[in-house]
Amino acid sequence: MEKHLLRIAPALRWVKIASQAMPVQDKRRLMEILPQARIVMNYGLTEAMRTTILPFFDFPDKLESVGRPCPSVSVRIVDENNKDLSPGETGEILISGGNVASGYWRKPDLWAERYERGWYRSKDWGFLDADGFLYLKGRVAHAINVGGKTIALNEVEERLRPLLKAKSFVVCGIDDPHEILGEVLALCIEGEWLEEQPWHELRVHLFEKMEASFVPREAYCVEQLPRTSNNKIQIALLRKSLQEGCYTRSLSQPLKAGKL
């Protein structure tokens, strides 16, 4: 789409992004293509729209964030005991303000689980920096505990993306087979193994490029990743299938596709 954006760039004055997370390199490229436009990104949910806003050109050093809370909106970061966390500490994002819905249609019990004392539990994982900018780490359900350290799966995927040839892959957690770390990371590639190295060699290379806690313990190829009707990958089903042995893997040879 870049060629089309370049063609209409002189006529664009306002761009709003509110669909999903965007890699920082894409944000910077968009700023290069549309230098005259006002580009803003906002984070929110169906139940709490427009929670934060980030004007790209106003805060070029904060592009990894999703901005600061909008007027009348407040954001808290809490741990599993609902205790407020300090700047830089990752926890669940809670939202309060005029943007929060009044309830779920005909589902009061579900709303009571998500809305407590004026705060909506987003089920999103993130942290606030010292300047009040919010950084997303993923869904609470998409985080695992590796030896006492919470790891956001989408953060692992972002670190792996420039290091792998595979375009369609996800990272999920599985039970540690050695029962030491509780959970470990597993790389799941859709289709065939495209990397030049077998997994055991590639894994050594990954240790040189990223933190050890972000390097997957296992790697699998699956014929097709399980998806919902709107194309979201079903992480829980993938994990269940992996642990039930519905895969083909090898740490010494290029992987062959298995069917989930």
C-alpha positions as a printed Julia matrix, in Angstrom:
260×3 Matrix{Float64}:
   0.0     0.0    0.0
   2.98    2.32   0.32
   2.9     3.41  -3.33
  -0.74    4.45  -2.92
   0.03    6.4    0.24
   2.87    8.19  -1.5
   0.51    9.16  -4.32
  -2.12   10.72  -2.05
   0.26   11.93   0.69
   0.14   15.65  -0.28
  -3.65   15.67   0.21
  -3.73   13.93   3.6
  -3.9    16.14   6.69
  -5.25   13.82   9.38
  -4.59   10.11  10.01
  -6.02    8.14  12.93
  -4.9     4.6   13.79
  -7.02    2.61  16.2
  -7.13   -0.97  14.98
  -4.19   -2.8   16.53
  -0.61   -2.43  17.69
   1.85   -1.09  15.11
   5.6    -1.8   15.07
   7.77    1.26  15.7
   9.48    0.94  12.32
   6.08    1.17  10.62
   5.24    4.28  12.62
   8.48    5.94  11.58
   7.94    5.0    7.94
   4.42    6.44   8.04
   5.85    9.71   9.37
   8.32    9.78   6.45
   5.55    9.18   3.92
   3.11   11.68   5.46
   5.23   14.52   6.84
   2.42   17.07   6.49
  -0.28   14.98   8.18
  -1.36   14.94  11.79
  -0.89   11.26  12.71
  -2.43   10.02  15.94
  -2.85    6.57  17.38
  -5.22    5.64  20.17
  -5.52    2.62  22.4
  -8.84    1.43  23.72
 -11.32   -1.41  23.9
 -14.94   -1.84  22.88
 -15.78   -1.31  26.57
 -13.37    1.63  26.98
 -12.79    3.4   23.68
 -10.1     6.07  23.25
  -8.31    5.35  26.49
  -4.96    6.83  25.4
  -3.76    8.9   22.46
  -0.34    9.34  20.87
   0.35   12.13  18.35
   3.4    10.79  16.49
   5.1    14.07  15.64
   4.55   15.55  19.12
   6.31   12.68  20.87
   8.77   11.0   18.45
  10.72    9.58  21.38
   7.63    7.78  22.71
   6.66    5.84  19.59
   6.96    2.51  21.39
   4.07    3.59  23.6
   0.36    4.04  22.86
   0.33    7.51  24.38
  -1.06    9.1   27.52
  -4.62    8.87  28.88
  -7.17   11.09  27.15
  -8.88   13.89  29.11
 -11.26   12.51  31.78
  -9.6     9.08  31.56
  -7.36    7.51  34.21
  -5.15    4.44  33.93
  -3.7     2.25  36.67
  -1.28   -0.67  36.5
  -1.88   -3.34  39.14
  -0.45   -6.72  40.08
  -2.4    -9.95  40.64
  -3.33   -8.68  44.15
  -4.74   -5.42  42.75
  -1.8    -3.47  44.18
  -0.69   -0.39  42.23
   2.67   -0.81  40.55
   5.42    1.76  40.1
   6.42    3.27  36.72
   8.17    0.66  34.59
   6.57   -2.3   36.36
   4.33   -4.49  34.2
   0.86   -5.51  35.29
  -2.79   -5.42  34.25
  -4.18   -2.19  32.82
  -7.21   -0.77  34.66
  -9.26    2.05  33.12
 -11.64    4.62  34.63
 -13.44    7.55  33.04
 -16.23    8.77  30.83
 -15.13    6.44  28.04
 -16.03    3.28  29.97
 -19.24    1.48  29.02
 -22.12    1.15  31.48
 -22.3    -2.63  31.23
 -22.68   -5.73  29.07
 -26.09   -6.2   27.45
 -28.01   -8.73  29.54
 -24.8   -10.0   31.16
 -24.6    -8.25  34.54
 -22.57  -11.03  36.17
 -19.87  -10.8   33.51
 -19.74   -7.01  33.91
 -19.39   -7.39  37.68
 -16.3    -9.53  37.07
 -14.68   -6.89  34.86
 -15.82   -3.63  36.5
 -14.79   -3.12  40.13
 -15.18    0.05  42.18
 -15.14    2.35  39.17
 -12.3     0.59  37.33
 -12.59   -1.6   34.24
 -10.19   -4.54  34.06
  -8.87   -4.49  30.51
  -7.18   -7.91  30.65
  -4.33   -6.17  28.82
  -0.77   -6.26  30.09
   1.47   -3.16  30.14
   3.24   -0.47  32.12
   3.34    3.31  32.55
   6.62    5.19  32.29
   7.63    8.11  34.51
   5.96   10.55  32.08
   2.61    8.75  32.14
   2.89    7.07  28.72
   1.34    3.62  28.44
   3.25    0.71  26.91
   1.36   -2.42  25.88
   2.84   -5.87  26.45
  -0.09   -7.98  25.3
  -3.08   -9.76  26.79
  -2.94  -11.07  30.35
  -3.95  -14.45  28.95
  -1.01  -14.18  26.53
   1.64  -13.96  29.23
   3.38  -16.84  30.98
   5.54  -17.27  34.05
   9.03  -18.56  33.32
  10.93  -19.26  36.51
   9.12  -16.46  38.35
   9.45  -13.91  35.52
   6.38  -12.82  33.58
   6.95  -12.95  29.83
   4.54  -11.33  27.35
   4.22  -13.6   24.32
   3.74  -10.84  21.77
   6.94   -9.14  22.99
   8.85  -12.36  22.28
   7.26  -12.51  18.82
   8.31   -8.94  18.04
  11.9    -9.72  18.97
  11.9   -12.87  16.86
  10.26  -11.33  13.78
  13.41   -9.71  12.28
  15.46  -12.83  13.05
  13.29  -15.43  11.28
  12.47  -16.03   7.63
   9.09  -17.47   8.58
   6.32  -14.92   8.26
   3.53  -16.8   10.01
   4.43  -17.92  13.51
   3.41  -17.47  17.13
   4.93  -18.09  20.51
   3.01  -19.83  23.26
   3.73  -21.29  26.66
   3.84  -24.97  27.54
   4.49  -26.78  30.8
   8.19  -27.2   31.5
   8.87  -30.9   30.84
  11.63  -30.78  33.47
   9.25  -29.22  36.04
  11.8   -26.56  36.99
  10.61  -23.29  35.46
   6.88  -23.94  35.57
   6.38  -22.84  31.96
   8.66  -22.46  28.95
   8.33  -20.76  25.59
   7.52  -22.68  22.42
   7.92  -21.32  18.87
   5.17  -22.51  16.51
   5.75  -21.96  12.79
   2.95  -22.4   10.29
   4.05  -24.52   7.34
   7.53  -25.76   6.58
  10.85  -24.89   8.21
  12.38  -22.13   6.08
  15.41  -21.23   8.18
  18.9   -21.99   6.92
  19.91  -23.6   10.23
  18.29  -26.47  12.11
  16.56  -25.39  15.3
  19.34  -26.32  17.74
  21.82  -24.1   15.83
  19.35  -21.26  15.37
  18.55  -21.31  19.07
  22.21  -20.76  19.94
  22.22  -17.8   17.53
  19.12  -16.35  19.21
  20.9   -16.31  22.57
  23.42  -13.92  20.99
  20.67  -11.58  19.76
  18.22  -11.37  22.65
  17.75  -11.96  26.37
  17.93  -15.6   27.38
  14.45  -15.48  28.93
  12.98  -14.59  25.5
  14.54  -17.52  23.63
  12.02  -20.38  23.08
  12.89  -23.74  24.59
  11.14  -25.74  21.87
  10.22  -25.22  18.22
   7.41  -26.82  16.25
   6.06  -26.7   12.71
   2.33  -27.07  12.31
   0.4   -27.5    9.09
  -2.07  -24.8   10.1
  -2.33  -22.68  13.24
  -5.77  -22.89  14.89
  -7.74  -19.69  14.26
 -11.11  -18.21  15.14
 -13.63  -17.13  12.51
 -12.06  -13.64  12.49
  -8.56  -15.09  12.0
  -7.24  -14.7   15.54
  -4.92  -17.5   16.62
  -6.35  -19.65  19.42
  -3.4   -19.75  21.8
  -5.13  -21.92  24.41
  -6.08  -24.55  21.81
  -2.58  -24.45  20.34
  -1.04  -25.04  23.75
  -3.42  -27.9   24.51
  -2.65  -29.55  21.17
   1.1   -29.21  21.63
   1.01  -30.77  25.06
  -1.12  -33.63  23.79
   1.58  -34.44  21.22
  -0.19  -33.24  18.05
   3.04  -32.1   16.38
   6.26  -33.21  14.72
   9.5   -31.73  15.97
  13.23  -32.32  15.92
  15.99  -30.37  17.57
  18.69  -31.79  15.35
  17.05  -31.72  11.89
  14.95  -29.17  10.0
  11.4   -29.5   11.23
   8.62  -31.22   9.35
   5.07  -29.94   9.43
   2.68  -31.65  11.79
  -1.07  -31.28  11.88
  -2.97  -29.82  14.82
